Coordinates of C-alpha atoms in Angstrom, one line a residue:
Chain A
M89 CA 91.0 40.0 -54.8
K90 CA 88.3 37.7 -53.8
E91 CA 87.2 38.1 -50.3
Y92 CA 88.1 35.3 -48.0
I93 CA 85.0 33.9 -46.3
P94 CA 86.0 32.6 -42.9
R95 CA 84.9 29.0 -42.2
K96 CA 82.8 30.2 -39.3
T97 CA 80.5 32.3 -41.4
F98 CA 80.1 29.5 -43.9
L99 CA 79.2 27.1 -41.1
S100 CA 76.6 29.4 -39.5
E101 CA 75.0 30.1 -42.9
Y102 CA 74.9 26.4 -43.5
R103 CA 73.3 25.8 -40.2
F104 CA 70.9 28.5 -40.7
Q105 CA 69.8 27.1 -44.1
R106 CA 69.5 23.6 -42.6
M107 CA 67.4 25.0 -39.7
I108 CA 64.8 26.4 -42.1
E109 CA 64.9 23.6 -44.6
E110 CA 64.0 20.9 -42.2
V111 CA 61.2 22.6 -40.3
Q112 CA 58.1 20.6 -41.2
D113 CA 55.3 22.5 -39.4
Y114 CA 55.8 25.9 -41.0
A115 CA 56.3 26.8 -44.6
I116 CA 59.2 29.3 -44.6
I117 CA 59.8 30.7 -48.0
L118 CA 61.6 33.6 -49.6
L119 CA 59.8 35.8 -52.1
D120 CA 61.4 38.4 -54.4
N121 CA 60.0 41.9 -54.7
N122 CA 57.2 40.7 -57.0
G123 CA 56.2 37.7 -54.9
N124 CA 58.0 35.1 -56.9
I125 CA 59.2 32.1 -54.9
Q126 CA 63.0 32.0 -54.4
N127 CA 63.4 29.0 -52.1
W128 CA 61.4 26.2 -50.4
N129 CA 61.5 24.2 -47.2
R130 CA 60.2 20.9 -46.0
G131 CA 57.2 22.5 -44.3
A132 CA 56.2 24.3 -47.5
E133 CA 56.2 20.9 -49.3
V134 CA 54.1 19.3 -46.6
I135 CA 51.6 22.1 -46.3
K136 CA 51.3 23.1 -49.9
G137 CA 52.1 19.9 -51.8
Y138 CA 54.7 21.2 -54.3
T139 CA 58.3 20.0 -54.5
E140 CA 61.0 22.6 -54.8
N141 CA 61.5 22.0 -58.5
E142 CA 57.9 22.4 -59.3
I143 CA 57.4 25.7 -57.5
L144 CA 60.7 27.7 -57.7
G145 CA 60.2 30.9 -59.7
K146 CA 56.4 30.8 -59.7
N147 CA 54.4 33.5 -58.0
F148 CA 53.0 32.9 -54.5
S149 CA 49.5 33.8 -55.7
V150 CA 49.1 30.3 -57.0
F151 CA 48.4 29.3 -53.4
Y152 CA 45.4 31.6 -53.3
Q153 CA 41.8 30.6 -54.3
Q154 CA 40.5 31.9 -57.6
Q155 CA 38.2 34.4 -55.9
D156 CA 41.0 35.8 -53.7
R157 CA 43.2 36.2 -56.7
E158 CA 40.5 38.0 -58.7
E159 CA 40.0 40.4 -55.7
G160 CA 43.7 41.0 -55.6
L161 CA 44.3 39.6 -52.1
P162 CA 48.0 38.5 -52.7
C163 CA 48.9 41.9 -54.1
K164 CA 47.2 43.6 -51.2
L165 CA 49.2 41.6 -48.6
I166 CA 52.5 42.2 -50.3
A167 CA 51.7 45.9 -50.5
E168 CA 50.8 46.0 -46.8
A169 CA 54.1 44.2 -46.0
R170 CA 56.0 46.7 -48.1
T171 CA 54.4 49.7 -46.4
N172 CA 54.1 48.4 -42.8
G173 CA 56.9 46.0 -42.7
R174 CA 54.6 43.0 -42.2
A175 CA 51.2 41.7 -43.1
S176 CA 49.3 38.8 -41.5
H177 CA 46.3 36.9 -42.7
E178 CA 44.2 33.8 -42.1
G179 CA 42.1 32.2 -44.7
W180 CA 41.5 29.3 -47.1
R181 CA 44.3 28.5 -49.4
V182 CA 44.9 26.0 -52.2
R183 CA 47.3 23.0 -52.4
K184 CA 48.9 21.6 -55.4
D185 CA 46.1 18.9 -55.7
G186 CA 43.4 21.6 -55.6
S187 CA 42.3 20.8 -52.0
A188 CA 41.9 23.6 -49.5
F189 CA 43.6 24.3 -46.3
W190 CA 43.2 27.0 -43.7
G191 CA 46.5 28.9 -43.5
N192 CA 47.8 31.4 -41.0
I193 CA 50.2 33.6 -42.9
V194 CA 52.8 36.2 -42.0
I195 CA 54.6 38.1 -44.7
T196 CA 57.6 40.1 -43.6
A197 CA 59.5 42.6 -45.7
I198 CA 63.3 42.3 -46.0
H199 CA 65.3 45.5 -46.4
D200 CA 68.9 46.2 -47.6
E201 CA 71.3 48.6 -45.9
N202 CA 69.5 51.5 -47.5
D203 CA 66.1 50.4 -46.1
V204 CA 64.8 49.5 -49.5
V205 CA 62.6 46.4 -49.7
V206 CA 64.4 43.7 -51.5
G207 CA 62.0 40.8 -50.9
F208 CA 59.8 39.1 -48.4
T209 CA 59.7 36.1 -46.1
K210 CA 56.5 34.2 -45.9
V211 CA 55.7 32.0 -43.0
T212 CA 52.6 29.8 -43.3
R213 CA 51.0 27.5 -40.8
D214 CA 48.3 24.9 -41.5
L215 CA 45.5 25.4 -39.1
T216 CA 42.8 23.5 -40.9
E217 CA 42.0 21.1 -38.1
R218 CA 41.4 24.0 -35.7
K219 CA 39.3 25.8 -38.2
L220 CA 37.1 22.8 -38.9
S221 CA 36.6 22.1 -35.2
E222 CA 35.7 25.8 -34.6
E223 CA 33.1 25.6 -37.3
Q224 CA 31.7 22.4 -35.9
K225 CA 31.5 24.0 -32.5
E226 CA 29.5 26.9 -33.9
R227 CA 27.1 24.5 -35.7
D228 CA 26.7 22.5 -32.5
A229 CA 26.0 25.6 -30.5
K230 CA 23.4 26.8 -32.9
S231 CA 21.8 23.4 -33.0
I232 CA 21.7 23.2 -29.2
E233 CA 20.1 26.7 -29.1
L234 CA 17.4 25.6 -31.5
K235 CA 16.7 22.4 -29.7
N236 CA 16.4 24.3 -26.4
K237 CA 14.0 26.7 -27.9
Q238 CA 11.9 23.9 -29.3
L239 CA 12.0 22.1 -25.9
E240 CA 10.8 25.3 -24.1
E241 CA 7.9 25.8 -26.5
F242 CA 7.0 22.1 -26.2
A243 CA 7.2 22.1 -22.4
Y244 CA 4.9 25.1 -22.2
V245 CA 2.3 23.7 -24.6
T246 CA 2.5 20.3 -23.0
S247 CA 2.0 21.4 -19.5
H248 CA -1.0 23.5 -20.5
D249 CA -2.7 20.8 -22.5
L250 CA -2.1 18.2 -19.8
Q251 CA -3.6 20.5 -17.2
E252 CA -6.9 20.6 -18.9
P253 CA -8.1 17.0 -18.4
M254 CA -6.6 17.1 -14.9
R255 CA -8.6 20.2 -14.0
K256 CA -11.7 18.5 -15.3
I257 CA -11.2 15.5 -13.2
R258 CA -10.9 17.6 -10.1
A259 CA -13.9 19.7 -11.1
F260 CA -16.0 16.6 -11.5
I261 CA -14.8 15.2 -8.2
D262 CA -15.9 18.4 -6.6
L263 CA -19.3 18.1 -8.2
A264 CA -19.6 14.5 -7.3
R265 CA -19.0 15.4 -3.6
L266 CA -21.7 18.0 -3.7
E267 CA -24.3 15.6 -5.1
I268 CA -23.0 12.4 -3.5
D269 CA -26.5 11.2 -2.7
D270 CA -27.7 11.5 -6.2
R271 CA -26.8 8.1 -7.7
E272 CA -27.6 9.2 -11.3
S273 CA -25.4 12.3 -11.1
L274 CA -22.7 10.4 -9.5
E275 CA -22.6 7.8 -12.3
F276 CA -22.5 10.7 -14.8
Y277 CA -19.6 12.4 -13.1
L278 CA -17.6 9.2 -12.6
T279 CA -17.9 8.5 -16.4
K280 CA -16.6 12.0 -17.1
I281 CA -13.7 11.5 -14.7
D282 CA -12.9 8.2 -16.4
S283 CA -12.8 9.7 -19.9
S284 CA -10.7 12.6 -18.8
A285 CA -8.2 10.2 -17.3
D286 CA -8.2 8.2 -20.5
R287 CA -7.5 11.4 -22.5
M288 CA -4.6 12.2 -20.3
I289 CA -3.1 8.8 -20.9
R290 CA -3.5 9.2 -24.7
L291 CA -1.9 12.6 -24.6
I292 CA 1.1 11.3 -22.6
K293 CA 1.6 8.5 -25.0
D294 CA 1.5 10.8 -28.0
I295 CA 3.9 13.3 -26.3
L296 CA 6.3 10.4 -25.6
A297 CA 6.1 9.3 -29.2
F298 CA 6.7 12.8 -30.4
S299 CA 9.8 13.4 -28.1
R300 CA 11.3 10.0 -29.0
L301 CA 11.4 11.1 -32.6
S302 CA 14.3 13.5 -31.9
H303 CA 16.5 10.6 -31.0
N304 CA 17.1 9.0 -34.3
D305 CA 18.9 5.8 -33.2
S306 CA 17.3 3.4 -35.6
G307 CA 18.7 2.8 -39.1
F308 CA 17.2 3.2 -42.5
S309 CA 16.1 0.2 -44.4
S310 CA 14.0 -0.7 -47.4
I311 CA 10.3 -0.3 -46.8
N312 CA 7.5 -1.4 -49.1
L313 CA 4.8 1.2 -48.5
N314 CA 2.1 -1.1 -49.9
E315 CA 2.8 -3.5 -47.0
V316 CA 2.8 -0.6 -44.5
V317 CA -0.6 0.6 -45.6
K318 CA -1.9 -3.0 -45.6
D319 CA -0.7 -3.4 -42.0
V320 CA -2.2 -0.1 -40.8
L321 CA -5.6 -0.9 -42.5
N322 CA -5.6 -4.3 -40.6
E323 CA -5.0 -2.4 -37.3
F324 CA -8.1 -0.3 -38.0
D325 CA -10.4 -3.0 -39.3
M326 CA -12.9 -2.6 -36.5
L327 CA -13.1 1.2 -37.0
I328 CA -13.3 0.8 -40.8
L329 CA -16.2 -1.6 -40.4
E330 CA -17.9 0.7 -37.9
K331 CA -17.7 3.7 -40.1
K332 CA -18.2 1.7 -43.4
A333 CA -15.1 3.4 -44.7
E334 CA -14.1 2.8 -48.3
I335 CA -10.3 3.0 -48.8
E336 CA -8.6 2.7 -52.2
V337 CA -4.9 2.1 -52.3
L338 CA -3.0 2.6 -55.6
P339 CA 0.5 1.1 -56.0
L340 CA 3.0 2.8 -53.7
P341 CA 6.8 2.8 -54.0
T342 CA 9.4 1.1 -51.9
I343 CA 11.4 3.7 -50.0
Q344 CA 14.3 4.0 -47.6
G345 CA 13.2 4.8 -44.1
I346 CA 12.9 4.0 -40.5
P347 CA 10.1 1.3 -40.3
V348 CA 8.6 2.3 -37.0
Q349 CA 8.3 5.9 -38.0
I350 CA 6.9 5.2 -41.4
H351 CA 4.3 3.0 -39.8
Q352 CA 3.4 5.8 -37.3
L353 CA 3.1 8.2 -40.2
F354 CA 0.6 6.3 -42.1
R355 CA -1.2 5.2 -39.0
N356 CA -1.8 8.9 -38.1
L357 CA -2.8 10.0 -41.6
I358 CA -5.2 7.1 -42.1
S359 CA -6.8 7.3 -38.7
N360 CA -7.4 11.0 -39.2
A361 CA -9.0 10.4 -42.5
I362 CA -11.3 7.9 -41.1
K363 CA -12.1 9.7 -37.8
F364 CA -12.7 13.3 -39.0
N365 CA -15.6 12.4 -41.1
A366 CA -19.3 13.0 -40.4
G367 CA -20.5 10.5 -42.9
T368 CA -19.0 7.6 -44.9
P369 CA -15.3 8.0 -45.2
R370 CA -13.9 7.6 -48.7
I371 CA -10.1 7.6 -48.8
V372 CA -7.6 7.3 -51.7
I373 CA -3.9 6.8 -51.2
S374 CA -1.8 7.2 -54.3
T375 CA 1.6 8.2 -55.6
V376 CA 3.3 10.4 -58.2
L377 CA 7.0 9.9 -59.0
N378 CA 8.4 13.4 -59.0
E379 CA 11.5 13.5 -61.1
N380 CA 11.2 16.9 -62.6
E381 CA 11.3 20.3 -60.9
K382 CA 7.5 21.0 -61.1
N383 CA 7.6 22.1 -57.5
S384 CA 10.3 24.7 -57.4
S385 CA 11.3 24.0 -53.8
Q386 CA 12.3 20.5 -54.6
I387 CA 15.7 20.0 -56.0
S388 CA 16.0 16.3 -55.5
P389 CA 14.0 13.5 -57.0
G390 CA 11.6 11.7 -54.8
Y391 CA 8.1 10.4 -54.3
L392 CA 4.9 12.4 -53.9
I393 CA 2.3 10.4 -52.0
T394 CA -1.2 11.7 -51.4
V395 CA -3.8 10.7 -48.8
A396 CA -7.1 12.2 -49.8
D397 CA -10.4 12.0 -47.9
N398 CA -13.9 13.4 -48.1
G399 CA -14.1 14.4 -44.5
I400 CA -15.0 17.5 -42.6
G401 CA -12.1 19.5 -44.0
F402 CA -11.0 22.9 -42.8
E403 CA -10.3 26.4 -44.2
Q404 CA -7.1 26.5 -46.2
K405 CA -5.9 29.5 -44.3
Y406 CA -5.3 27.3 -41.3
A407 CA -3.1 25.0 -43.3
D408 CA 0.2 25.5 -41.5
Q409 CA -1.4 25.6 -38.0
V410 CA -2.5 22.1 -38.5
F411 CA 1.0 20.8 -38.0
K412 CA 1.7 22.5 -34.8
P413 CA 1.7 20.3 -31.7
F414 CA -1.5 20.2 -29.8
K415 CA -3.2 22.6 -32.3
R416 CA -6.6 21.2 -33.0
L417 CA -8.9 22.9 -35.4
T418 CA -12.0 21.3 -33.9
T419 CA -12.9 19.6 -30.7
A420 CA -15.9 17.8 -32.2
F421 CA -13.9 14.7 -32.8
N422 CA -11.5 13.0 -30.5
G423 CA -7.9 13.9 -31.0
T424 CA -4.9 14.9 -29.1
G425 CA -3.6 17.4 -31.6
I426 CA -0.2 15.8 -31.9
G427 CA -0.8 13.4 -34.7
L428 CA 0.0 15.7 -37.6
A429 CA 3.0 17.3 -35.7
L430 CA 4.3 13.8 -35.4
C431 CA 3.8 13.2 -39.2
K432 CA 5.7 16.4 -40.0
R433 CA 8.6 15.5 -37.7
I434 CA 8.8 12.0 -39.2
L435 CA 8.9 13.4 -42.7
E436 CA 11.6 15.9 -41.8
T437 CA 13.7 13.1 -40.3
H438 CA 13.5 11.4 -43.7
G439 CA 14.5 14.6 -45.5
G440 CA 11.0 15.0 -46.8
S441 CA 8.0 17.3 -46.2
I442 CA 4.2 17.4 -45.9
T443 CA 1.7 19.9 -47.2
V444 CA -2.1 19.9 -47.1
Q445 CA -5.0 21.1 -49.2
S446 CA -8.4 21.3 -47.7
E447 CA -11.8 22.9 -48.0
L448 CA -14.3 23.2 -45.2
G449 CA -16.9 20.5 -45.5
R450 CA -15.3 19.1 -48.7
G451 CA -12.4 17.0 -47.5
T452 CA -8.7 17.1 -47.2
T453 CA -5.6 15.9 -49.1
F454 CA -2.2 15.5 -47.5
T455 CA 0.7 15.4 -49.9
L456 CA 3.9 13.8 -48.6
F457 CA 7.3 14.2 -50.2
L458 CA 9.9 11.6 -49.6
P459 CA 13.2 12.1 -51.4
V460 CA 15.0 9.2 -53.0
I461 CA 17.8 8.1 -50.8
N462 CA 20.5 6.2 -52.6
E463 CA 22.8 5.4 -49.7
V464 CA 21.8 4.5 -46.2
I465 CA 22.0 7.6 -44.1
S466 CA 23.3 7.6 -40.5
D467 CA 22.8 10.6 -38.3
Chain B
M222 CA -29.4 45.5 -11.7
K223 CA -32.1 43.0 -11.1
M224 CA -31.2 39.3 -11.5
A225 CA -33.9 38.9 -14.0
E226 CA -32.2 41.2 -16.4
L227 CA -29.0 39.2 -16.4
N228 CA -28.1 38.0 -19.9
L229 CA -25.0 36.1 -20.5
L230 CA -23.2 34.9 -23.6
L231 CA -20.8 32.0 -23.1
V232 CA -18.2 31.3 -25.7
K233 CA -16.6 28.0 -24.8
D234 CA -15.5 25.2 -27.1
D235 CA -15.4 22.4 -24.6
P236 CA -18.8 20.9 -23.8
D237 CA -17.7 19.9 -20.3
D238 CA -16.6 23.4 -19.6
R239 CA -20.0 24.7 -20.7
E240 CA -21.8 22.2 -18.5
F241 CA -19.7 23.2 -15.5
F242 CA -20.4 26.9 -16.0
K243 CA -24.1 26.2 -16.4
I244 CA -24.2 24.4 -13.1
A245 CA -22.4 27.3 -11.4
L246 CA -24.9 29.7 -13.0
K247 CA -27.8 27.7 -11.4
R248 CA -26.2 28.5 -8.1
V249 CA -25.9 32.1 -8.9
G250 CA -29.6 32.6 -9.5
P251 CA -32.4 30.9 -11.4
T252 CA -33.2 33.9 -13.4
T253 CA -30.0 34.4 -15.4
K254 CA -30.5 33.8 -19.1
S255 CA -27.5 32.4 -20.9
F256 CA -26.7 31.8 -24.6
L257 CA -24.1 29.3 -25.6
A258 CA -21.6 29.4 -28.5
S259 CA -18.9 26.9 -29.2
N260 CA -16.5 29.2 -30.9
R261 CA -15.9 32.9 -31.7
I262 CA -17.7 32.9 -35.0
R263 CA -20.8 31.4 -33.5
G264 CA -20.4 33.8 -30.6
Q265 CA -20.4 36.8 -33.0
E266 CA -23.5 35.3 -34.6
R267 CA -25.3 35.0 -31.3
L268 CA -24.4 38.5 -30.4
D269 CA -26.0 39.8 -33.5
Q270 CA -29.2 38.0 -32.8
S271 CA -31.8 40.5 -31.4
E272 CA -33.0 38.3 -28.5
C273 CA -29.5 37.9 -27.2
E274 CA -28.3 41.3 -26.0
P275 CA -26.0 40.1 -23.3
N276 CA -24.7 42.2 -20.4
Y277 CA -21.8 39.9 -19.9
I278 CA -19.7 37.7 -22.2
F279 CA -17.6 34.9 -20.7
L280 CA -15.2 33.3 -23.0
N281 CA -12.2 31.0 -23.1
L282 CA -8.8 32.2 -23.9
Y283 CA -7.5 29.1 -25.6
M284 CA -9.8 27.7 -28.2
P285 CA -9.2 25.7 -31.4
L286 CA -8.9 28.0 -34.4
L287 CA -9.4 31.4 -33.0
S288 CA -8.4 32.4 -29.4
G289 CA -10.6 34.6 -27.3
K290 CA -7.9 37.1 -26.9
D291 CA -9.0 39.8 -29.3
F292 CA -12.7 39.1 -29.2
P293 CA -13.3 42.2 -27.0
L294 CA -11.5 44.3 -29.4
E295 CA -13.5 42.9 -32.3
I296 CA -16.9 43.4 -30.8
R297 CA -16.2 46.9 -29.5
Q298 CA -15.7 48.0 -33.0
S299 CA -19.5 48.2 -33.1
S300 CA -20.9 50.9 -30.8
S301 CA -23.9 48.9 -29.6
Y302 CA -21.5 46.5 -27.9
E303 CA -19.3 49.0 -26.2
L304 CA -20.8 48.5 -22.8
I305 CA -20.8 44.8 -22.6
R306 CA -18.5 43.5 -20.0
V307 CA -16.2 40.8 -21.3
I308 CA -14.6 38.3 -19.0
I309 CA -11.9 35.9 -20.2
L310 CA -11.3 32.5 -18.6
S311 CA -8.2 30.5 -18.8
T312 CA -6.1 27.8 -17.1
S313 CA -3.2 29.9 -18.0
S314 CA -1.9 32.4 -15.4
N315 CA 0.8 33.5 -17.8
S316 CA 1.4 37.2 -17.2
E317 CA 1.9 38.0 -20.8
D318 CA -1.5 36.6 -21.7
I319 CA -3.1 38.5 -18.9
K320 CA -1.5 41.8 -19.9
E321 CA -2.5 41.3 -23.5
C322 CA -6.1 40.5 -22.6
Q323 CA -6.3 43.7 -20.5
Q324 CA -4.9 45.8 -23.4
L325 CA -7.3 44.3 -25.9
G326 CA -10.3 45.3 -23.9
A327 CA -11.3 42.5 -21.5
C328 CA -12.7 43.7 -18.3
L329 CA -11.7 40.8 -16.1
F330 CA -9.4 37.7 -16.4
M331 CA -10.6 34.7 -14.5
T332 CA -8.5 31.7 -14.0
K333 CA -10.4 28.5 -14.2
M334 CA -11.6 26.9 -11.1
I335 CA -12.3 23.4 -10.0
S336 CA -14.9 24.1 -7.4
V337 CA -18.4 24.9 -8.7
E338 CA -19.2 26.9 -5.6
K339 CA -16.1 29.0 -6.0
L340 CA -17.0 29.6 -9.6
A341 CA -20.5 30.7 -8.7
D342 CA -18.9 33.0 -6.1
V343 CA -16.7 34.6 -8.6
I344 CA -19.5 35.0 -11.1
V345 CA -21.5 36.9 -8.5
K346 CA -18.5 39.0 -7.8
T347 CA -18.0 40.0 -11.4
I348 CA -21.6 41.1 -11.6
Y349 CA -22.0 42.9 -8.4
G350 CA -18.5 43.6 -7.3
K351 CA -17.0 47.0 -7.2
N352 CA -13.3 47.9 -7.8
L353 CA -12.4 44.4 -8.7
P354 CA -8.8 43.6 -9.6
F355 CA -8.3 42.6 -13.3
L356 CA -7.1 39.1 -12.4
L357 CA -9.6 37.1 -10.4
N358 CA -8.8 34.0 -8.5
Y359 CA -5.4 32.5 -8.8
P360 CA -5.2 28.9 -10.0
V361 CA -6.0 26.3 -7.4
L362 CA -4.5 23.4 -9.4

């Protein structure tokens, strides 16, 4: 005789089914002993992308990434649930369309009256948003830490280098007081005080320019480098005349960049090339389109631009010191020591880099790498 | 030690700095003999010259290219220079720097002064003073 199922049980079972089916925020599914999917709910469809028809009978390992499947993660979880009653996990999973989501998963073993495992329930929650914001927070924290460190270093070096001209001013004032009746000495000391004050102002200006670089508010636009160099050479026309400098400019490319910064870049390089020269400066600015991987550290195509001079040069072993803020290799020529640090920062902002080849007494060549930027980048 | 036997080697990159020191030396005594070098390499060259033979070396800590920090260590590698007293000057009163200089063989650490009279005073102290502390004269700036 067939067992009579009271209406009450039927209703409660029905309600139970509806309860699970309509939940949207959690995927609640039933797996058989081998992990094959027995039923589906709305949440499962929302989170994983499959409809009931598409997924019934398939194994739950299709939700796992290739690597996880190869390493046997789904099997491990089922085995854990079988042994311990439940297994939980958080990790990247795969949707029907191949996209990834961060799932929080609990697999619970279902037992019959004899305590034998007959299947599993799997409850999954999509925590992608939380995961992404956590990762972003980590990145932000690291970036803040780095910036703080840079700031500390910079503040230390800045205060030290600004103190130097200040100290001189006071020392000369002291000397002037001692020899106040000596008109000639007085004139001498006053000139010295003036030039120290001037140096401080130049240092402060350069420091400001350097620190402003970290705030990249301006946008990228098309820049014709030939025009930039022409403008810079115009700015230095008096100096060029004075030093009888010969400057050759070969055709340069048009690049994507921040105009003010690119101008500053060439201004610094060209002024250095003219200044740090004990004789007649001869400077050549040219370009090489770098599309192949000659330089193993470059993966992207870009432009290699060189600025070569016949100036005082320096020993190649000091090559990377040259780009440190305030690091000067000689005090024989007037400089604040920030120019090249500025150039390096500017190139880094544009995704590029700068290197230098030099020989003491034989001249220096700076090589700039500017990657080709196809879309306008915003920070 | 008689004043006349005083031989100094100054290793300072900044020309104003050198001038200032020379003026202070004039106040110390007219018979001090001083040799100038604008960097460590020149300094080493001077040292090796036979007529130099300084009793004292005054050098800057922060200089372009090579700092003065391990100069004492370097020169003491040669036994003929073991007894030379090396005094390091700096605007920095950073305790790390001071400690390092002491460890690397400097005899005294002098923070740079703005008064030429004070500087002359301190120079005299380094030459004639007994039981001097390693760090001379805190910064006035």
